[in-house]
Coordinates of C-alpha atoms and ligand atoms in Angstrom, one line a residue:
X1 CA 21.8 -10.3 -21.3
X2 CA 19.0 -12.8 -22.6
X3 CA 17.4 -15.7 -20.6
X4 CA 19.8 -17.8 -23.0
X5 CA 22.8 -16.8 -21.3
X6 CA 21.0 -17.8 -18.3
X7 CA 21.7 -21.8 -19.7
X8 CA 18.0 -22.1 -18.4
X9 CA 16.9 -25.9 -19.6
X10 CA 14.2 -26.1 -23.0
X11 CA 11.3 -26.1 -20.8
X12 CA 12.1 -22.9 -18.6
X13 CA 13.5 -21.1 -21.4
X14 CA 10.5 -22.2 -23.4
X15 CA 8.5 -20.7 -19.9
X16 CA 10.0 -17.7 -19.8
X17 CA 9.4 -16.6 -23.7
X18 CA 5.5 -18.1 -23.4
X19 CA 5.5 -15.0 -20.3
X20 CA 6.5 -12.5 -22.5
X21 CA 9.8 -11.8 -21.1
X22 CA 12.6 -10.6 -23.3
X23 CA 15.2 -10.0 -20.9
X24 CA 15.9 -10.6 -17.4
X25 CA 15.6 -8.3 -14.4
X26 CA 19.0 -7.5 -12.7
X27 CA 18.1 -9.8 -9.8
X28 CA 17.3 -12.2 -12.2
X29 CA 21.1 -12.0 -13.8
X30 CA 22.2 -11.9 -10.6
X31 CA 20.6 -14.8 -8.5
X32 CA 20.3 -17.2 -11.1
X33 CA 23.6 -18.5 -11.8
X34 CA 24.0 -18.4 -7.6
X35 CA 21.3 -20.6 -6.9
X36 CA 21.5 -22.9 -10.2
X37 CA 25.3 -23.5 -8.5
X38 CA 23.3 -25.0 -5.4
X39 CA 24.7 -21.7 -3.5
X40 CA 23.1 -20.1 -0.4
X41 CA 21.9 -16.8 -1.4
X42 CA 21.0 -13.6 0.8
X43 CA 19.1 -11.2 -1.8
X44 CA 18.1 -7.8 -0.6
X45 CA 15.6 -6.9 -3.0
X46 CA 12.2 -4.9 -3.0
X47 CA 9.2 -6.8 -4.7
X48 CA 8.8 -5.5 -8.4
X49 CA 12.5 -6.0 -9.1
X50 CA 11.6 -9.8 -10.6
X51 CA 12.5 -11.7 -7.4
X52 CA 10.3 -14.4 -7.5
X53 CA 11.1 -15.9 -10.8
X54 CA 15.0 -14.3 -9.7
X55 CA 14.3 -17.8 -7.4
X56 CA 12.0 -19.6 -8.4
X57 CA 13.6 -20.6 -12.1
X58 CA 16.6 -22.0 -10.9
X59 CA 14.7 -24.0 -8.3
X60 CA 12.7 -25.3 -11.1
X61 CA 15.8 -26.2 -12.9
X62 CA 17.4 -27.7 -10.1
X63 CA 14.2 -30.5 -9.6
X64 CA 13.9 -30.8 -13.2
X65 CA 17.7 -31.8 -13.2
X66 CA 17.8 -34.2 -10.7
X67 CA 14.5 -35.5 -10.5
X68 CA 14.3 -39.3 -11.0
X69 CA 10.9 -40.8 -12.5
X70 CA 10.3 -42.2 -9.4
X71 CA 10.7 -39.2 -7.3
X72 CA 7.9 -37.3 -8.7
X73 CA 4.8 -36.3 -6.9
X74 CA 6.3 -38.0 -3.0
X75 CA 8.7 -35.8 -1.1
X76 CA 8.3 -32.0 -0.9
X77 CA 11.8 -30.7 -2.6
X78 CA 11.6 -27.2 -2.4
X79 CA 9.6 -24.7 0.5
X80 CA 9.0 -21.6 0.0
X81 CA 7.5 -19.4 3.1
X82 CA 6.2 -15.9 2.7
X83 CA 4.1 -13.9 5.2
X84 CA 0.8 -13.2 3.3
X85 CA -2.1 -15.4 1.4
X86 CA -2.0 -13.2 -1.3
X87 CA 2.0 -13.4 -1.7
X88 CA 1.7 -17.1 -1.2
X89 CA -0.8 -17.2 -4.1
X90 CA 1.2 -15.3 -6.3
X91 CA 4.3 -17.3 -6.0
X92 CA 1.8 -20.6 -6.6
X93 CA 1.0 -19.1 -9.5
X94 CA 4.4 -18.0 -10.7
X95 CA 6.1 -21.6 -10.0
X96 CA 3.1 -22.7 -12.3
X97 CA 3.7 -20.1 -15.1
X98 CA 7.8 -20.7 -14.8
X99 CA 7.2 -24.8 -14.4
X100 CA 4.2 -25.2 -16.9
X101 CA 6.6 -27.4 -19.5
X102 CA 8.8 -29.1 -16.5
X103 CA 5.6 -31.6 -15.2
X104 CA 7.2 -30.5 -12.0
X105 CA 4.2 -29.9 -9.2
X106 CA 3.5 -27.0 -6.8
X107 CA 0.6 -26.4 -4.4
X108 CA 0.1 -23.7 -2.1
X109 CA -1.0 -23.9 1.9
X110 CA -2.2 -20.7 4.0
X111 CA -4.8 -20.2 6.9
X112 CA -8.0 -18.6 7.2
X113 CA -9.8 -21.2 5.0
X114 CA -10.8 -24.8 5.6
X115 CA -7.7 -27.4 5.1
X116 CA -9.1 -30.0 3.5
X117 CA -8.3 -29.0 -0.1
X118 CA -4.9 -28.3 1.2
X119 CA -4.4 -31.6 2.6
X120 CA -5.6 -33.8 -0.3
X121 CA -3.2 -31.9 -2.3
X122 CA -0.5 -32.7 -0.4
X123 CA -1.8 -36.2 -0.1
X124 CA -0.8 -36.8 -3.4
X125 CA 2.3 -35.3 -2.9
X126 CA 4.3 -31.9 -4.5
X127 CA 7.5 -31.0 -5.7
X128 CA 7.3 -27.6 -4.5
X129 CA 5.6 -26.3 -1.8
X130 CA 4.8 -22.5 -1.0
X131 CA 3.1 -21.9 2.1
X132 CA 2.4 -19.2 5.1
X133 CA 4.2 -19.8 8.2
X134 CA 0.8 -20.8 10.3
X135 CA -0.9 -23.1 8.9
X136 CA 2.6 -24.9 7.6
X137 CA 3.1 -25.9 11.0
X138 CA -0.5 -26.9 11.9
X139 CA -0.4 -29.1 9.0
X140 CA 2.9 -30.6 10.2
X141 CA 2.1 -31.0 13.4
X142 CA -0.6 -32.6 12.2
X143 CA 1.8 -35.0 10.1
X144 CA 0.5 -34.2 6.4
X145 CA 3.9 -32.3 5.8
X146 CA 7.4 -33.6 6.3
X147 CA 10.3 -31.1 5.7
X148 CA 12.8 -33.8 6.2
X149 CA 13.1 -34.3 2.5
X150 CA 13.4 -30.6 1.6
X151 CA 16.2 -29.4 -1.1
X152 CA 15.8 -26.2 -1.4
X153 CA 14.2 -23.9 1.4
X154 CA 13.2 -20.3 0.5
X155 CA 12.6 -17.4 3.6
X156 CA 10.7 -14.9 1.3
X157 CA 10.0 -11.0 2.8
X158 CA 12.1 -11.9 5.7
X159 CA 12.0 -8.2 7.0
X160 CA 7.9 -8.6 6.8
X161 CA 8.0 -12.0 8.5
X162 CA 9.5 -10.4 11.5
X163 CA 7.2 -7.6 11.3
X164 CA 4.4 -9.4 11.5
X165 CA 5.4 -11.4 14.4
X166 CA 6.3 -14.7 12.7
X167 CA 9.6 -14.6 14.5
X168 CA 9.0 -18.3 16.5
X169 CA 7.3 -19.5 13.8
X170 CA 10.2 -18.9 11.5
X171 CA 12.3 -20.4 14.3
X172 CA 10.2 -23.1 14.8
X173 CA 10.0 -24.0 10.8
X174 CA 13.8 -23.6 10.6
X175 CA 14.5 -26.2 13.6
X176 CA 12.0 -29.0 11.8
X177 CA 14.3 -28.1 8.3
X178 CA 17.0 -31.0 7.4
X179 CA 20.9 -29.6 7.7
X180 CA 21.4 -30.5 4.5
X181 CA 19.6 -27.6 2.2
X182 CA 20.0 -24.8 -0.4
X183 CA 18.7 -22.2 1.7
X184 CA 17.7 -18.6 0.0
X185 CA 16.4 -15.4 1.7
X186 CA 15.3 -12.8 0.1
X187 CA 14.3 -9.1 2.5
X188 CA 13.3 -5.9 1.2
X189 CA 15.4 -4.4 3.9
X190 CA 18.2 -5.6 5.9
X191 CA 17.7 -4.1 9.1
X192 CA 20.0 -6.5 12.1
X193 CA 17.6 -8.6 13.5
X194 CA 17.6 -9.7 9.4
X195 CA 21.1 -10.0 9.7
X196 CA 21.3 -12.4 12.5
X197 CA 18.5 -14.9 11.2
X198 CA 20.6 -14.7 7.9
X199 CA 23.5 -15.7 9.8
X200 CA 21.6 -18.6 11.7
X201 CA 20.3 -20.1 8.3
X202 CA 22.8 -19.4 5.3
X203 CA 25.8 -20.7 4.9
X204 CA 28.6 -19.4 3.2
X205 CA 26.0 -17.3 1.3
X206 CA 26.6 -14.9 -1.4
X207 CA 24.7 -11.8 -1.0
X208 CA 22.6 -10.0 -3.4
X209 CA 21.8 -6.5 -3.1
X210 CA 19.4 -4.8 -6.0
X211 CA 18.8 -1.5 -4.3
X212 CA 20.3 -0.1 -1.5
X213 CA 19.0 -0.9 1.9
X214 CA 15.5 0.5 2.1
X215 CA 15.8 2.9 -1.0
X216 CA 12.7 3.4 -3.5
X217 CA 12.0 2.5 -6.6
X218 CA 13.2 5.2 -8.9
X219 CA 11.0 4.8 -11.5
X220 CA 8.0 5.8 -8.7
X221 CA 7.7 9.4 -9.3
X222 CA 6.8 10.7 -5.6
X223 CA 5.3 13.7 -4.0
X224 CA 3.4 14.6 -0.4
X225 CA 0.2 16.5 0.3
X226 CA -0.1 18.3 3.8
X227 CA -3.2 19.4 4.5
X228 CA -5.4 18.7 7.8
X229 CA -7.3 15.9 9.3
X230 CA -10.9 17.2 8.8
X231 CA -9.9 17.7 4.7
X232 CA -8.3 14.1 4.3
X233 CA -11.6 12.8 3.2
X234 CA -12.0 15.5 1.0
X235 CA -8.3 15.8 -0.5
X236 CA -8.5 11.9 -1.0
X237 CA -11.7 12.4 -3.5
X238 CA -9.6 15.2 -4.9
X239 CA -7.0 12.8 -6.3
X240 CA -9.1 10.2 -7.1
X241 CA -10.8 13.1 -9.4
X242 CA -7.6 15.1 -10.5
X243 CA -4.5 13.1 -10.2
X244 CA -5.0 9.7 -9.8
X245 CA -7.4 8.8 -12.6
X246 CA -6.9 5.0 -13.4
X247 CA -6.1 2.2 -11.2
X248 CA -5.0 3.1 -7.8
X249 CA -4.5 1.5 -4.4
X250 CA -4.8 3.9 -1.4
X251 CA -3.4 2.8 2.0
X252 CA -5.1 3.1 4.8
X253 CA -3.5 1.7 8.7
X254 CA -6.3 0.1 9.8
X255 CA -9.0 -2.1 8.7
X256 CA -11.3 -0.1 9.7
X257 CA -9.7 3.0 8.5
X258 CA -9.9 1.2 5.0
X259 CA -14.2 0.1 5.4
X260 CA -15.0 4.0 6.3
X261 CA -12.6 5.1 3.2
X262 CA -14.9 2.6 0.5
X263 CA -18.0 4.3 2.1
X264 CA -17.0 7.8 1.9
X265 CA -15.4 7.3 -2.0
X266 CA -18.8 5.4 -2.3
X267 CA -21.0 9.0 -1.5
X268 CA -18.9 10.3 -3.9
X269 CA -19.5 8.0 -7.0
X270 CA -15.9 6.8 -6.9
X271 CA -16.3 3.3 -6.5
X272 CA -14.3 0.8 -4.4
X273 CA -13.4 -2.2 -2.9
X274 CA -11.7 -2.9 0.4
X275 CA -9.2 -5.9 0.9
X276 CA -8.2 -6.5 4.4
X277 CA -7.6 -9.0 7.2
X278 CA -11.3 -9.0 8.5
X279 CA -12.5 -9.9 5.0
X280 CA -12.9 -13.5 3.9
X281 CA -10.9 -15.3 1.4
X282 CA -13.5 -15.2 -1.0
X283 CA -14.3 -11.3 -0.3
X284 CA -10.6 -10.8 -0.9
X285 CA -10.3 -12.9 -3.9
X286 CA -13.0 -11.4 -5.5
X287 CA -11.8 -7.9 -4.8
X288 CA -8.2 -8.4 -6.1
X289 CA -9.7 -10.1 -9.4
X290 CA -12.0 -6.9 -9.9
X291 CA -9.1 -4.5 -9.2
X292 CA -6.8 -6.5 -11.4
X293 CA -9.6 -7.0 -14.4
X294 CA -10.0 -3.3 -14.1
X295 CA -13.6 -4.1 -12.8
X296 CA -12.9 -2.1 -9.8
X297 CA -10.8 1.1 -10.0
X298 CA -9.8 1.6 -6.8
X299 CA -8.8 -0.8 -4.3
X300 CA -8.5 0.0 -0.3
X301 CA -5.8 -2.1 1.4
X302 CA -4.4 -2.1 4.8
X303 CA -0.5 -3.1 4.5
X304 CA -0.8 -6.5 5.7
X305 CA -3.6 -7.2 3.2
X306 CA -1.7 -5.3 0.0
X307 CA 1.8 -7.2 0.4
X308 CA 1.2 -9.7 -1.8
X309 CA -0.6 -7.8 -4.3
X310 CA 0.7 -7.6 -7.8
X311 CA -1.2 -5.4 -10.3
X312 CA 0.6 -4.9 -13.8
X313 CA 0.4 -1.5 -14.4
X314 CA -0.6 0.1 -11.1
X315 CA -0.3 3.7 -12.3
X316 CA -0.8 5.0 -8.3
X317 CA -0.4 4.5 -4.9
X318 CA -1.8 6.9 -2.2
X319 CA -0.8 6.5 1.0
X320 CA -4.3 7.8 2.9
X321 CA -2.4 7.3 6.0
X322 CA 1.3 7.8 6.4
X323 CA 2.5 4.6 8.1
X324 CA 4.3 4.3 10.8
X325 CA 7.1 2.0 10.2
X326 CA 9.3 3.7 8.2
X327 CA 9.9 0.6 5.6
X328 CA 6.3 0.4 5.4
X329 CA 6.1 3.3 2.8
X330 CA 9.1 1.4 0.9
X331 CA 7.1 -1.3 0.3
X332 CA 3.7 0.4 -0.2
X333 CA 5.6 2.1 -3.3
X334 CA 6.8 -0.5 -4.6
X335 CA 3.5 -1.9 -5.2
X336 CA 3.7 0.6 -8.6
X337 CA 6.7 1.2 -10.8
X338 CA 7.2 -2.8 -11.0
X339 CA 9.6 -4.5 -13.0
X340 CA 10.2 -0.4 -14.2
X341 CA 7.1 0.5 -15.4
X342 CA 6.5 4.0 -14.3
X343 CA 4.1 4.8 -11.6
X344 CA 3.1 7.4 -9.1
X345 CA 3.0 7.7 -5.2
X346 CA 1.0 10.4 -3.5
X347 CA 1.3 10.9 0.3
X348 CA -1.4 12.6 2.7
X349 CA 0.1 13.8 5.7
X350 CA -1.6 15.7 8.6
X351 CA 0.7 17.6 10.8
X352 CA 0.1 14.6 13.3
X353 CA 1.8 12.2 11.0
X354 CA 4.5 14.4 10.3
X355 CA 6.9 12.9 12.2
X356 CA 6.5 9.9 10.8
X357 CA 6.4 11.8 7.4
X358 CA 9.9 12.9 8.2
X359 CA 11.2 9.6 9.6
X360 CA 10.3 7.7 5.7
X361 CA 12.2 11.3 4.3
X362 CA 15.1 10.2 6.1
X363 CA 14.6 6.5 5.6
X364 CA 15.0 7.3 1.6
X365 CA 17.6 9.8 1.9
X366 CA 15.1 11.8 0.0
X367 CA 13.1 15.0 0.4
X368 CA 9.5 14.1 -1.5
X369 CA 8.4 17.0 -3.8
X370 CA 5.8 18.7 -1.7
X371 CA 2.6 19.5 -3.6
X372 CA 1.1 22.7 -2.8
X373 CA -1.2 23.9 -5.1
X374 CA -4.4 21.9 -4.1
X375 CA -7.6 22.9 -2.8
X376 CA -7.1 21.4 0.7
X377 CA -3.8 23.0 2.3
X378 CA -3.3 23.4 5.8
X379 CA -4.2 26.3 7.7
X380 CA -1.4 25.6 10.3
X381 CA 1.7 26.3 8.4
X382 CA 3.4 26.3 11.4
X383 CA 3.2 22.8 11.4
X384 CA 4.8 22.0 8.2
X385 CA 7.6 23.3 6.2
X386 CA 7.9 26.8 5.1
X387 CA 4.6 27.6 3.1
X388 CA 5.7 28.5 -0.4
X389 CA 5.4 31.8 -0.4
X390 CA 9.1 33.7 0.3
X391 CA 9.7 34.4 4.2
X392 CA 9.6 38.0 5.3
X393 CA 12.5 39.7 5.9
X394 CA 11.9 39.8 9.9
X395 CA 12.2 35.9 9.7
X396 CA 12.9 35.3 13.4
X397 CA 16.4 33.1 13.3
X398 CA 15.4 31.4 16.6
X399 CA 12.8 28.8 17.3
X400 CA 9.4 29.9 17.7
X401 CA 7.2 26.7 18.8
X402 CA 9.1 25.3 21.6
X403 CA 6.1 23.4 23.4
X404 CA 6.7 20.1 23.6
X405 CA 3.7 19.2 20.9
X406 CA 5.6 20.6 18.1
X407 CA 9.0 19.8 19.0
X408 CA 9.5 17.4 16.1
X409 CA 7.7 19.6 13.3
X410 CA 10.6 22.1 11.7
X411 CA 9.7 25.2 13.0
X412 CA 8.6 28.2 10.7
X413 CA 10.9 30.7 10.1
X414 CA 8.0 33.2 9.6
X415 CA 4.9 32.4 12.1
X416 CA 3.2 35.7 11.1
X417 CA 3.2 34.0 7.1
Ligands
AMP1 P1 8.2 -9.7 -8.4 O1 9.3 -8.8 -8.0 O2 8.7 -11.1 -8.4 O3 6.9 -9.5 -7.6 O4 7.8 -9.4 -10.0 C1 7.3 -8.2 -10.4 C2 6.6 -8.3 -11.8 O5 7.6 -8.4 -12.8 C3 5.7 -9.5 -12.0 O6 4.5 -9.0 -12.6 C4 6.5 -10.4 -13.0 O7 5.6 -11.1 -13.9 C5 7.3 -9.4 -13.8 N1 8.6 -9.9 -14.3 C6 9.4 -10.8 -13.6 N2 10.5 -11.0 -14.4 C7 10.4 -10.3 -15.5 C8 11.2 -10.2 -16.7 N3 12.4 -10.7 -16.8 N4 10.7 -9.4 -17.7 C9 9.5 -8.7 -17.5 N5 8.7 -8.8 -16.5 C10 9.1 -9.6 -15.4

């Protein structure tokens, strides 16, 4: 299938060709014709897969359609709310790149900086607007925003919304929404509590589903490192050195987990940047645009930070620290192997985070190829799978650790090994 098949309008097909693209994305094929039909739409996709331009195209071709001259540049027409700055950006910029022969308008709202640029812009009024759920609301309450006039409301990264805590935000936003809307909402995982605000917003929608609930994208090529907390430092530098040679963004939980990992790759010549909550706009900015240019070759982010981070041809992910939510690790992956490029995803897991370790495993419905031959193994094999090497034949058939510590570890068939 091409974009022409799409019946995309002169300007968006014109758009889409300027990008580069030849073909579109599955999602693309999929949620196009839905939403150019003025359809409510319920797309569970992963980022990479194309999504935004999956939405925001025929949204551009609805306003281009029905916009009258005089219409231009008053009323919001279409909303689009995402949980992260860097997300919201990225969307700004993609309604720009898809709209750039429509003379159809976007700007883009989110918090931490000062809002008087935000408010001039919407002053002079927008066609689309893509925004954060926080500051959207300040700036409504504040009257600079009506949402009365909305066609077309998007809920982008539901699942992270709700993470994140936005929930009575989201509920707030929805009650100040007209009745009469498109409304589209797009999850990476459609776990119930998504189900039940998709059930409160859409109607009659038709559903979209890309990959399974929650699956991985299979052109990441995947694999786990166990080793122990006092080497993680050291295995860390290890890949940076060995494995993961060009542009890579390691994971780490916290933000200052992701500060001490900069110095420590710092006293070992690797250099890097670290993009987090704590950081200003600016700092963040500027360390994005360095890890995108190439400038910087390794880029720290805590999850929050990373989600709206899109690198083309982000050969690696490392996950420092194995997170704890389970569809964390989904969409941590996904940050590489975008719109099927290939890409790798190394995991470092201590026998602390092995539960967790084995709570993504079944998440996936996939055992990750376990890499043993590096310098930094564990000494508590105990703790881990079956070391490599075969079990003897005395392999006790019973369990061996039974403390309650270990109960979640599998337990070795061969604690002697
Ligand atoms: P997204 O899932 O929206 O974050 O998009 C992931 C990446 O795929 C972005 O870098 C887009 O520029 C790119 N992309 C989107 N649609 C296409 C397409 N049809 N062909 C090639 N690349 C695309």
């Amino acid at each position: 299938m091409t974009f022409e098949n799409l019946n995309l309008s002169p300007a968006l097909l014109k758009a889409v060709t300027s990008e580069g693209y030849t073909n579109p994305t599955p999602i693309q094929q999929q949620a196009i014709p839905i939403v150019m039909k003025g359809r409510d739409l319920l797309g569970c996709a992963q980022t990479g897969t194309g999504k935004t331009a999956a939405f925001a195209i025929p949204i551009l071709q609805i306003l281009e359609k029905s916009s009258q001259p005089n219409q231009r540049n008053k009323a919001i027409r279409a909303l689009i709310v995402t949980p992260t700055r860097e997300l919201a950006i990225q969307i700004a910029d993609s309604f720009s790149a898809y709209g750039k022969f429509t003379g159809l308008t976007n700007t883009v709202i989110f918090g931490g900086v000062k809002q008087h640029q935000q408010t001039i812009a919407l002053r002079k009024g927008v066609d689309v607007l893509i925004a954060t759920p926080g500051r959207l609301l300040d700036l409504a309450n504040q009257g600079y925003i009506n949402m009365k006039t909305l066609e077309v409301f998007v809920l982008d990264e539901a699942d992270r919304m709700l993470d994140m805590g936005f929930i009575h935000d989201v509920k707030k936003i929805i009650s100040l929404l007209p009745a009469k809307r498109q409304t589209l909402l797009f999850s990476a995982t459609m776990p119930p509590d998504i189900v039940d605000l998709a059930n409160s917003l859409l109607k009659e929608p038709q559903r979209v589903d890309i990959t399974p609930p929650s699956s991985t994208a299979v052109t990441v090529q995947q694999s786990v490192y166990f080793t122990e907390k006092k080497d993680k430092n050291d295995l860390l530098v290890y890949l940076l050195e060995k494995e993961a040679k060009d542009s890579t963004l390691v994971f780490t939980r916290t933000k200052h987990g992701a500060d001490k990992v900069v110095k420590i790759l710092a006293r070992n010549n690797i250099q890097a940047q670290a993009i987090h909550g704590n950081k200003s706009q600016n700092a963040r900015q500027n360390a994005l645009s360095n890890f995108k240019s190439g400038k910087t070759r390794v880029l720290i982010a805590t999850d929050i930070a990373a989600r709206g981070i899109d690198v083309d041809g982000l050969s690696h992910v490392i996950n420092f620290e194995i997170p704890n939510i389970s569809e964390t690790y989904v969409h941590r992956i996904g940050r590489t192997g975008r719109a099927g490029a290939a890409g790798k995803a190394l995991s470092i897991c201590t026998s602390e985070e092995y539960k967790d370790w084995k709570n993504i495993e079944k998440l996936i419905g996939q055992s990750v190829p376990v890499i043993k031959d590096h310098p930094y193994p564990t000494s508590h094999p105990s703790s881990f799978p079956a070391p490599s090497k075969p079990a003897s034949t005395h392999a006790q058939k019973k369990p061996v650790h039974r403390n309650k510590s270990r109960r979640n570890y599998p337990r070795n068939p061969n604690p002697k090994a």
